[in-house]
Coordinates of C-alpha atoms in Angstrom, one line a residue:
M2 CA 17.2 -83.5 10.0
L3 CA 20.1 -82.7 7.6
S4 CA 19.5 -80.8 4.4
F5 CA 22.1 -80.2 1.8
Q6 CA 20.3 -77.1 0.8
S7 CA 20.0 -73.8 2.7
S8 CA 16.8 -73.1 4.5
D9 CA 15.6 -69.7 3.1
S10 CA 15.5 -68.8 -0.6
L11 CA 15.8 -65.2 -1.9
I12 CA 14.9 -63.9 -5.3
D13 CA 17.0 -61.3 -7.1
D14 CA 15.6 -58.6 -9.4
E15 CA 15.8 -61.0 -12.4
I16 CA 13.9 -63.8 -10.7
H17 CA 17.0 -65.9 -10.1
Q18 CA 17.1 -68.0 -7.0
F19 CA 19.8 -68.2 -4.4
Y20 CA 19.8 -69.2 -0.8
S21 CA 20.2 -67.5 2.6
D22 CA 20.4 -68.6 6.2
N23 CA 19.6 -65.2 7.8
M24 CA 23.2 -64.1 7.2
D25 CA 25.1 -62.2 9.8
V26 CA 28.7 -61.1 9.9
S27 CA 29.9 -64.6 10.7
D28 CA 28.2 -66.2 7.7
P29 CA 29.9 -67.0 4.4
P30 CA 28.8 -65.1 1.3
L31 CA 25.9 -66.2 -1.0
L32 CA 26.2 -66.6 -4.7
G33 CA 23.9 -66.9 -7.7
F34 CA 24.0 -67.3 -11.5
D35 CA 22.0 -65.1 -13.8
Q36 CA 21.8 -67.9 -16.4
D37 CA 20.0 -71.2 -16.3
L38 CA 22.6 -73.5 -17.8
G39 CA 22.6 -77.3 -18.2
K40 CA 22.6 -76.9 -21.9
T41 CA 25.0 -77.6 -24.8
L42 CA 27.3 -74.6 -25.6
D43 CA 29.1 -73.8 -28.9
G44 CA 31.6 -70.9 -29.0
N45 CA 31.9 -68.1 -26.5
E46 CA 29.4 -67.9 -23.6
N47 CA 29.0 -64.9 -21.3
I48 CA 28.5 -66.0 -17.6
S49 CA 27.3 -63.6 -15.0
G50 CA 26.1 -63.6 -11.5
F51 CA 26.2 -62.0 -8.1
T52 CA 27.6 -62.3 -4.5
V53 CA 25.7 -61.2 -1.4
S54 CA 27.7 -60.5 1.8
S55 CA 27.8 -58.3 4.8
T56 CA 31.3 -57.1 3.8
L57 CA 33.2 -56.6 0.6
P58 CA 34.4 -60.1 -0.6
E59 CA 38.1 -60.6 -0.2
S60 CA 38.3 -62.7 -3.4
T61 CA 36.1 -64.1 -6.1
D62 CA 37.3 -66.6 -8.8
W63 CA 35.9 -69.1 -11.3
Q64 CA 37.1 -72.4 -12.5
I65 CA 36.0 -75.1 -15.0
T66 CA 36.3 -78.8 -14.3
R67 CA 35.2 -81.8 -16.4
L68 CA 33.6 -85.1 -15.3
S69 CA 36.3 -87.7 -16.1
S70 CA 35.7 -91.3 -17.0
D71 CA 36.2 -92.5 -13.4
G72 CA 33.4 -90.2 -12.2
I73 CA 35.6 -87.7 -10.5
P74 CA 35.8 -84.0 -11.7
T75 CA 39.2 -83.0 -12.9
N76 CA 40.5 -79.4 -13.4
V77 CA 40.3 -78.0 -16.9
T78 CA 41.4 -74.5 -15.9
D79 CA 43.1 -72.9 -13.0
P80 CA 41.1 -70.6 -10.7
V81 CA 40.7 -67.3 -12.5
S82 CA 40.2 -64.1 -10.4
L83 CA 37.0 -62.1 -11.0
E84 CA 36.5 -58.4 -10.7
I85 CA 33.4 -57.5 -8.8
S86 CA 31.4 -54.2 -8.7
P87 CA 28.6 -53.0 -6.5
S88 CA 25.1 -53.7 -7.7
S89 CA 22.4 -51.1 -8.1
S90 CA 19.9 -53.7 -6.8
N91 CA 18.8 -53.0 -3.2
Q92 CA 18.9 -55.6 -0.5
D93 CA 16.2 -55.3 2.1
D94 CA 18.1 -57.4 4.6
G95 CA 20.9 -54.9 5.3
L96 CA 23.4 -56.9 3.1
S97 CA 25.3 -55.7 0.1
R98 CA 25.4 -57.2 -3.4
W99 CA 28.2 -57.3 -5.9
I100 CA 28.0 -58.5 -9.5
W101 CA 30.6 -60.3 -11.6
E102 CA 30.9 -61.5 -15.2
F103 CA 33.2 -63.6 -17.4
T104 CA 33.3 -65.3 -20.8
I105 CA 34.2 -68.9 -21.5
D106 CA 35.2 -70.4 -24.8
S107 CA 33.3 -73.7 -24.9
S108 CA 35.2 -74.8 -28.1
S109 CA 38.2 -75.3 -25.9
F110 CA 36.5 -78.2 -24.2
T111 CA 35.5 -81.0 -26.6
N112 CA 32.8 -83.6 -25.7
C113 CA 32.7 -82.4 -22.1
T114 CA 30.3 -82.6 -19.2
C115 CA 31.8 -79.5 -17.5
F116 CA 31.2 -77.8 -14.2
I117 CA 31.5 -74.0 -13.8
T118 CA 32.3 -73.2 -10.2
V119 CA 32.5 -69.7 -8.7
T120 CA 34.0 -69.3 -5.3
S121 CA 33.8 -66.2 -3.1
T122 CA 35.5 -65.4 0.2
A123 CA 34.3 -62.8 2.7
N124 CA 34.9 -62.5 6.4
H125 CA 37.5 -65.2 5.9
L126 CA 34.7 -67.7 5.0
S127 CA 34.3 -69.2 1.6
S128 CA 31.3 -70.6 -0.4
S129 CA 30.8 -71.8 -3.9
I130 CA 28.2 -72.4 -6.5
S131 CA 28.3 -74.7 -9.5
T132 CA 26.4 -75.4 -12.6
V133 CA 26.8 -77.7 -15.6
F134 CA 27.2 -77.2 -19.4
F135 CA 27.9 -79.6 -22.2
T136 CA 30.1 -79.4 -25.3
G137 CA 30.1 -81.7 -28.3
V138 CA 28.5 -85.0 -27.7
T139 CA 28.8 -86.6 -24.3
N140 CA 27.0 -89.5 -22.6
K141 CA 27.9 -88.3 -19.1
P142 CA 25.0 -86.7 -17.2
A143 CA 25.9 -84.9 -13.9
V144 CA 24.3 -84.0 -10.5
V145 CA 25.0 -80.8 -8.6
L146 CA 23.9 -80.8 -5.0
A147 CA 22.7 -77.6 -3.4
A148 CA 25.4 -76.1 -1.3
W149 CA 27.5 -79.3 -1.8
S150 CA 30.8 -77.3 -1.8
L151 CA 30.0 -76.1 1.7
L152 CA 29.8 -79.7 2.9
N153 CA 33.2 -80.5 1.5
E154 CA 34.7 -78.0 4.0
G155 CA 34.0 -80.4 6.9
Y156 CA 31.0 -82.7 7.7
V157 CA 27.3 -82.6 8.1
T158 CA 25.3 -83.7 11.1
S159 CA 22.0 -85.5 10.9
N160 CA 19.7 -87.7 12.9
D161 CA 16.4 -89.3 11.7
Y162 CA 16.8 -88.5 8.0
I163 CA 18.9 -86.7 5.4
D164 CA 17.4 -84.4 2.8
I165 CA 19.5 -84.3 -0.4
S166 CA 18.5 -81.6 -2.8
G167 CA 20.0 -80.4 -6.1
R168 CA 19.7 -80.7 -9.9
A169 CA 20.3 -83.4 -12.4
F170 CA 21.7 -82.5 -15.8
S171 CA 21.7 -84.6 -18.9
Q172 CA 22.4 -83.7 -22.5
N173 CA 19.5 -85.8 -23.8
N174 CA 17.1 -84.6 -21.0
L175 CA 16.6 -88.2 -19.8
P176 CA 16.4 -89.2 -16.1
L177 CA 19.4 -90.3 -14.1
D178 CA 19.8 -93.0 -11.5
L179 CA 21.3 -92.1 -8.2
L180 CA 22.4 -94.7 -5.6
I181 CA 23.3 -93.5 -2.1
M182 CA 25.4 -95.8 0.1
V183 CA 26.1 -95.1 3.8
T184 CA 29.1 -96.8 5.3
S185 CA 30.4 -96.5 8.9
S186 CA 33.8 -95.1 9.7
D187 CA 36.0 -95.3 12.8
N188 CA 36.5 -91.6 13.0
L189 CA 36.3 -88.3 11.1
A190 CA 39.7 -88.7 9.5
N191 CA 38.9 -92.1 8.0
A192 CA 35.5 -91.1 6.6
C193 CA 35.4 -90.9 2.8
S194 CA 39.0 -92.2 2.7
D195 CA 37.9 -95.7 1.7
N196 CA 37.8 -94.9 -2.0
H197 CA 35.2 -97.2 -3.6
E198 CA 36.4 -98.0 -7.1
I199 CA 32.9 -99.0 -8.3
S200 CA 32.4 -99.0 -12.0
S201 CA 28.7 -100.2 -12.0
L202 CA 25.8 -99.9 -9.6
D203 CA 25.4 -103.6 -9.9
D204 CA 28.8 -104.1 -8.1
I205 CA 27.5 -102.6 -4.9
Q206 CA 26.8 -105.2 -2.3
G207 CA 24.2 -104.7 0.4
N208 CA 26.4 -106.2 3.1
S209 CA 29.2 -103.6 2.5
S210 CA 27.2 -100.7 3.8
E211 CA 24.8 -99.7 6.6
S212 CA 22.2 -98.3 4.2
I213 CA 21.5 -98.2 0.4
H214 CA 18.9 -96.1 -1.3
N215 CA 18.1 -95.8 -5.0
F216 CA 16.4 -92.8 -6.7
S217 CA 15.5 -91.7 -10.2
L218 CA 16.3 -88.0 -10.8
F219 CA 15.2 -85.5 -13.4
G220 CA 15.8 -81.7 -13.1
E221 CA 15.6 -80.2 -9.7
F222 CA 15.0 -82.8 -7.0
T223 CA 14.8 -83.4 -3.2
E224 CA 15.2 -86.9 -1.9
T225 CA 15.2 -88.3 1.7
V226 CA 17.4 -90.9 3.1
D227 CA 16.2 -92.6 6.3
S228 CA 19.0 -92.6 8.8
S229 CA 16.9 -93.2 12.0
M230 CA 18.2 -96.8 12.3
L231 CA 21.8 -95.8 12.3
E232 CA 23.8 -95.8 15.5
D233 CA 25.6 -92.7 16.5
G234 CA 29.0 -92.3 14.8
W235 CA 30.9 -91.1 11.7
F236 CA 29.7 -92.3 8.3
S237 CA 30.7 -91.9 4.7
L238 CA 27.8 -90.8 2.5
W239 CA 28.6 -92.0 -1.1
L240 CA 26.5 -90.9 -4.1
F241 CA 26.9 -92.8 -7.4
T242 CA 25.2 -91.5 -10.6
S243 CA 24.5 -93.4 -13.7
S244 CA 22.4 -92.9 -16.8
H245 CA 19.0 -94.4 -17.0
Q246 CA 20.1 -96.7 -19.9
S247 CA 23.2 -98.1 -18.2
S248 CA 24.3 -99.0 -14.7
A249 CA 27.8 -97.8 -15.4
V250 CA 28.9 -95.3 -12.7
I251 CA 29.4 -91.9 -14.3
Q252 CA 29.8 -89.7 -11.3
S253 CA 30.7 -90.4 -7.6
Q254 CA 30.8 -88.0 -4.6
C255 CA 31.3 -88.6 -0.9
F256 CA 30.3 -86.5 2.1
V257 CA 31.3 -87.1 5.7
S258 CA 28.3 -87.4 7.9
K259 CA 28.0 -87.3 11.7
I260 CA 24.9 -89.3 12.8
D261 CA 23.4 -88.3 16.1
N262 CA 20.2 -90.2 16.9
S263 CA 20.6 -90.9 20.6
D264 CA 19.3 -88.6 23.3
P265 CA 21.7 -87.1 25.8
V266 CA 21.6 -87.9 29.5
A267 CA 20.7 -85.1 31.8
I268 CA 22.2 -85.2 35.3
I269 CA 21.8 -82.7 38.2
E270 CA 24.1 -82.9 41.2
G271 CA 23.6 -80.7 44.3
D272 CA 22.4 -80.5 47.9
T273 CA 18.7 -80.9 48.5
S274 CA 18.4 -79.0 51.8
S275 CA 20.0 -75.9 53.4
T276 CA 19.4 -73.0 55.7
E277 CA 19.3 -69.4 55.0
G278 CA 22.7 -67.8 55.3
E279 CA 24.7 -71.0 55.0
G280 CA 25.9 -70.2 51.5
N281 CA 24.6 -70.4 48.0
L282 CA 23.4 -73.7 46.6
I283 CA 25.2 -74.8 43.4
F284 CA 23.6 -77.4 41.2
D285 CA 25.9 -78.9 38.6
A286 CA 25.0 -80.5 35.3
G287 CA 28.6 -81.0 34.2
S288 CA 28.1 -84.8 34.4
S289 CA 25.4 -84.7 31.7
Y290 CA 26.6 -86.3 28.5
D291 CA 25.8 -87.7 25.0
Q292 CA 26.4 -91.4 24.9
Y293 CA 28.6 -91.2 21.9
W294 CA 29.6 -87.6 21.3
G295 CA 30.3 -86.7 25.0
K296 CA 29.6 -83.1 26.1
E297 CA 30.4 -81.2 23.0
G298 CA 27.5 -79.1 21.7
L299 CA 25.2 -79.7 24.6
N300 CA 22.7 -76.9 25.5
Y301 CA 21.3 -76.5 29.0
V302 CA 17.9 -75.1 30.0
W303 CA 17.3 -74.5 33.7
T304 CA 13.8 -73.8 35.1
L305 CA 13.3 -72.9 38.7
V306 CA 9.9 -72.9 40.4
S307 CA 8.8 -72.2 43.9
L308 CA 6.4 -74.8 45.3
E309 CA 3.7 -72.8 47.1
N310 CA 0.5 -74.0 48.7
S311 CA -1.4 -72.3 45.9
G312 CA 0.7 -74.0 43.2
S313 CA 4.0 -73.7 41.4
I314 CA 5.4 -70.2 40.7
L315 CA 8.0 -69.7 38.0
M316 CA 11.0 -67.9 39.4
E317 CA 13.8 -68.1 36.8
I318 CA 14.8 -69.6 33.4
K319 CA 18.4 -69.8 32.2
E320 CA 19.7 -71.2 28.9
G321 CA 23.0 -71.6 27.1
T322 CA 25.7 -74.0 26.0
E323 CA 28.1 -72.6 28.7
I324 CA 25.5 -72.7 31.6
S325 CA 26.3 -76.2 33.0
Y326 CA 25.6 -75.1 36.5
F327 CA 22.9 -73.2 38.4
T328 CA 23.4 -71.0 41.5
F329 CA 20.6 -70.5 44.0
Q330 CA 21.0 -67.6 46.4
D331 CA 20.9 -68.5 50.1
D332 CA 18.7 -65.6 51.2
I333 CA 15.4 -67.1 50.1
S334 CA 13.6 -69.9 52.1
G335 CA 11.0 -72.3 50.9
N336 CA 10.5 -75.4 48.8
F337 CA 11.7 -75.4 45.2
E338 CA 12.0 -77.6 42.1
L339 CA 14.8 -77.1 39.6
S340 CA 14.4 -78.7 36.2
L341 CA 17.1 -79.3 33.6
L342 CA 16.5 -79.9 29.9
V343 CA 19.7 -81.0 28.0
S344 CA 19.6 -80.9 24.2
D345 CA 22.3 -81.7 21.6
E346 CA 22.9 -80.1 18.2
Q347 CA 20.3 -82.2 16.5
G348 CA 17.5 -81.4 19.0
N349 CA 17.6 -84.7 20.9
T350 CA 16.7 -84.0 24.5
D351 CA 16.6 -85.4 28.0
D352 CA 15.3 -83.8 31.1
T353 CA 15.5 -84.3 34.9
S354 CA 14.6 -82.4 38.0
I355 CA 15.6 -82.0 41.6
S356 CA 13.5 -80.8 44.6
F357 CA 15.2 -78.9 47.4
S358 CA 14.3 -76.8 50.4
V359 CA 15.9 -73.9 52.2
E360 CA 14.9 -73.6 55.8
N361 CA 14.1 -70.1 57.1
L362 CA 16.5 -68.6 59.6
P363 CA 14.4 -67.1 62.5
P364 CA 15.1 -63.5 63.4
V365 CA 17.1 -62.6 66.5
A366 CA 15.3 -60.1 68.7
K367 CA 17.3 -57.1 70.2
L368 CA 15.7 -55.0 72.9
I369 CA 16.7 -51.6 74.2
V370 CA 14.6 -49.8 76.9
S371 CA 15.6 -46.2 77.6
D372 CA 19.1 -46.7 76.2
Q373 CA 19.6 -49.9 78.2
S374 CA 20.2 -53.2 76.3
L375 CA 18.3 -56.1 77.8
T376 CA 18.2 -59.8 77.2
D377 CA 15.5 -62.4 77.9
G378 CA 14.9 -62.8 81.7
D379 CA 16.5 -59.5 82.7
K380 CA 15.0 -57.2 85.4
F381 CA 15.3 -53.5 85.0
K382 CA 14.3 -50.6 87.2
L383 CA 13.0 -47.8 85.0
P384 CA 14.3 -44.3 85.3
D385 CA 12.1 -41.9 87.3
L386 CA 10.3 -40.6 84.2
N387 CA 6.7 -40.4 82.9
E388 CA 7.5 -42.4 79.7
W389 CA 10.3 -44.7 78.4
T390 CA 11.6 -45.5 74.9
L391 CA 11.3 -49.0 73.5
D392 CA 13.7 -49.9 70.6
A393 CA 13.9 -53.2 68.7
S394 CA 15.4 -51.8 65.4
D395 CA 18.7 -53.6 66.0
S396 CA 17.0 -57.0 65.6
I397 CA 18.9 -59.3 63.2
D398 CA 17.7 -61.4 60.2
T399 CA 18.8 -62.4 56.7
A400 CA 18.9 -59.6 54.1
N401 CA 15.7 -60.7 52.3
D402 CA 13.7 -60.7 55.6
L403 CA 15.2 -57.7 57.4
D404 CA 13.0 -55.0 55.8
G405 CA 9.9 -57.0 56.5
L406 CA 10.4 -57.6 60.2
R407 CA 7.4 -56.9 62.5
C408 CA 7.8 -56.0 66.2
V409 CA 4.9 -56.7 68.6
W410 CA 5.0 -55.5 72.2
K411 CA 3.1 -57.0 75.1
I412 CA 2.5 -56.0 78.7
N413 CA 1.8 -58.8 81.0
F414 CA 1.3 -61.0 77.8
R415 CA -1.4 -58.6 76.4
T416 CA -0.6 -57.0 73.1
I417 CA -0.4 -53.2 73.3
Y418 CA 1.9 -51.9 70.5
E419 CA 3.2 -52.8 67.1
G420 CA 6.3 -51.2 65.5
C421 CA 10.0 -51.5 66.2
E422 CA 10.3 -48.1 67.9
R423 CA 7.7 -47.2 70.5
T424 CA 7.1 -45.2 73.7
L425 CA 6.1 -47.0 76.9
L426 CA 3.6 -45.5 79.3
W427 CA 2.8 -47.2 82.6
P428 CA -0.8 -48.5 82.4
E429 CA -3.1 -46.2 84.2
D430 CA -5.1 -49.0 85.8
D431 CA -2.0 -50.8 87.0
T432 CA -1.1 -50.0 90.6
N433 CA 1.7 -52.5 90.7
D434 CA 5.3 -51.5 90.8
T435 CA 6.4 -54.2 88.3
L436 CA 5.2 -55.5 85.0
L437 CA 6.4 -58.0 82.3
L438 CA 7.3 -56.6 78.9
T439 CA 7.5 -59.0 76.0
L440 CA 9.0 -58.3 72.5
E441 CA 8.1 -60.5 69.6
V442 CA 10.1 -60.0 66.3
I443 CA 8.4 -61.8 63.4
D444 CA 9.7 -62.3 59.8
D445 CA 7.6 -62.7 56.6
D446 CA 7.7 -66.5 57.1
D447 CA 6.0 -66.1 60.5
D448 CA 9.1 -67.3 62.3
F449 CA 9.7 -65.3 65.4
S450 CA 12.0 -64.6 68.3
T451 CA 10.9 -63.3 71.8
I452 CA 12.4 -61.4 74.8
T453 CA 10.6 -61.0 78.1
V454 CA 11.9 -58.7 80.8
E455 CA 10.6 -57.5 84.2
L456 CA 10.3 -53.7 84.5
S457 CA 9.9 -52.0 87.9
R458 CA 9.3 -48.3 88.8
S459 CA 9.9 -46.2 92.0
D460 CA 7.1 -46.3 94.7
Q461 CA 5.8 -42.9 94.0
G462 CA 2.8 -43.2 96.5
N463 CA 4.5 -44.4 99.7
D464 CA 8.2 -43.6 99.5
F465 CA 9.0 -40.3 101.2
P466 CA 12.5 -38.7 101.4
I467 CA 14.1 -39.2 104.8
T468 CA 14.5 -35.5 105.4
I469 CA 10.7 -35.0 105.2
I470 CA 10.1 -37.8 107.6
V471 CA 12.6 -36.3 110.1
L472 CA 11.0 -32.9 109.7
L473 CA 7.5 -34.2 110.4
I474 CA 8.7 -36.1 113.5
S475 CA 10.4 -32.9 114.8
I476 CA 7.2 -30.9 114.2
L477 CA 5.1 -33.4 116.0
F478 CA 7.5 -33.5 118.9
F479 CA 7.6 -29.7 119.2
V480 CA 3.8 -29.4 119.0
S481 CA 3.3 -32.0 121.6
S482 CA 5.8 -30.4 123.9
V483 CA 4.1 -27.0 123.7
F484 CA 0.7 -28.5 124.3
Y485 CA 2.0 -30.4 127.4
S486 CA 3.7 -27.3 128.8
R487 CA 0.6 -25.1 128.6
R488 CA -1.5 -27.8 130.3
T489 CA 0.9 -28.0 133.2
D490 CA 0.7 -24.2 133.8
D491 CA -3.0 -24.2 134.1
M492 CA -3.2 -26.9 136.8
E493 CA -3.7 -25.8 140.5
I494 CA -1.1 -27.0 143.0
P495 CA -2.9 -28.6 145.9
K496 CA -2.2 -27.0 149.3
W497 CA -2.0 -28.6 152.7
N498 CA -4.2 -27.3 155.4
D499 CA -2.6 -26.6 158.5

């Protein structure tokens, strides 16, 4: 929707209305008149008002123009600089208010439908406010659109409809007729350049425009022009005013309008599968576009969810006109859905989504037994100790899984320990000299890596040192020798009888 009036109204201490769009430092100043004109003046008239801005206005001036016979305002005076002074009125929005005052001699302008315009510049941005007064006798009513001077600085953008607000002034307080004609233009530069020399509303042909609307105006008004059927592009928005008694054109105005009715097209480009550690996934929406206006002014909203068995879990939302791509870190595995909502300046939207998966990278088990690094299938004879150290703390995984690794130890395929640093005791009920030690390293996705090695110990029950064996043999030989010698001495030697 386009509105020629600002969205928020403020009221000053004397109950005079002006408009605000939640001003910040980058906003133009706001202005308001203290008087409610639209009346016939005679002699000098004091005009006063105020300017609201975040900073001291750099300049403020006033000027009078009159509505000429061809419906175009012409200058009556040059711009006249105004002195401003701080107001004692307090602003509850953090802004500052300045007041100004000047006097006009209405007798200098005979039979005039005249416009008083005050322009103020602050933060290098300008805005104006206008009102109407009459002198003598004139048959020229006039229309002042709310914030119309701001529109003259460039163009306005609309889609389904255009709201036109303002005030109609007539010296005899009779209604006015307003005809609005919308014509297409090739580009911004050509809009409003096709000067329509129309002297009567009856001269306007329906086939010369894209859209024609007629209204009867009196006092303050708000009218709506249906622009939903217009195709995207540049248009000239012509406003022709006539009195209610005659179709002769009294006043004509033109505004450049940018029509944006079409939805943009949202596009996501990127890989749909990867593995942890292979590199970040980058999803690009740079090919998204508006069918007529290209990529200018597009806003991107990214929504990332994790697809779990229990349902979707929101992980991240990013938004901005500069965020045309989304980066997904490669250290998280799982199934995901990335949605993109693209909107243009008028709120037209389109959305799309892409599903992708990141495969978990299993851990790599590392085993050290009593300071000896072992790999799967190794055989290792344990040092002659009562206990031995088991260390799997050097096992490898991606950064997101490393702190959550679990280490499970098995002897002869039976689980006995858990923890990445443990102490091994030979099972008391195991009389064998060898056993199988298995290490399982498990990450938080239940992927795992294993190492199985054969450990052996010294034969502590049957193996005797050679020196002891020799000593025992020597002792047995000596004992047997002594025993045999004594037995020989005790035997009687048989004698021969003569």
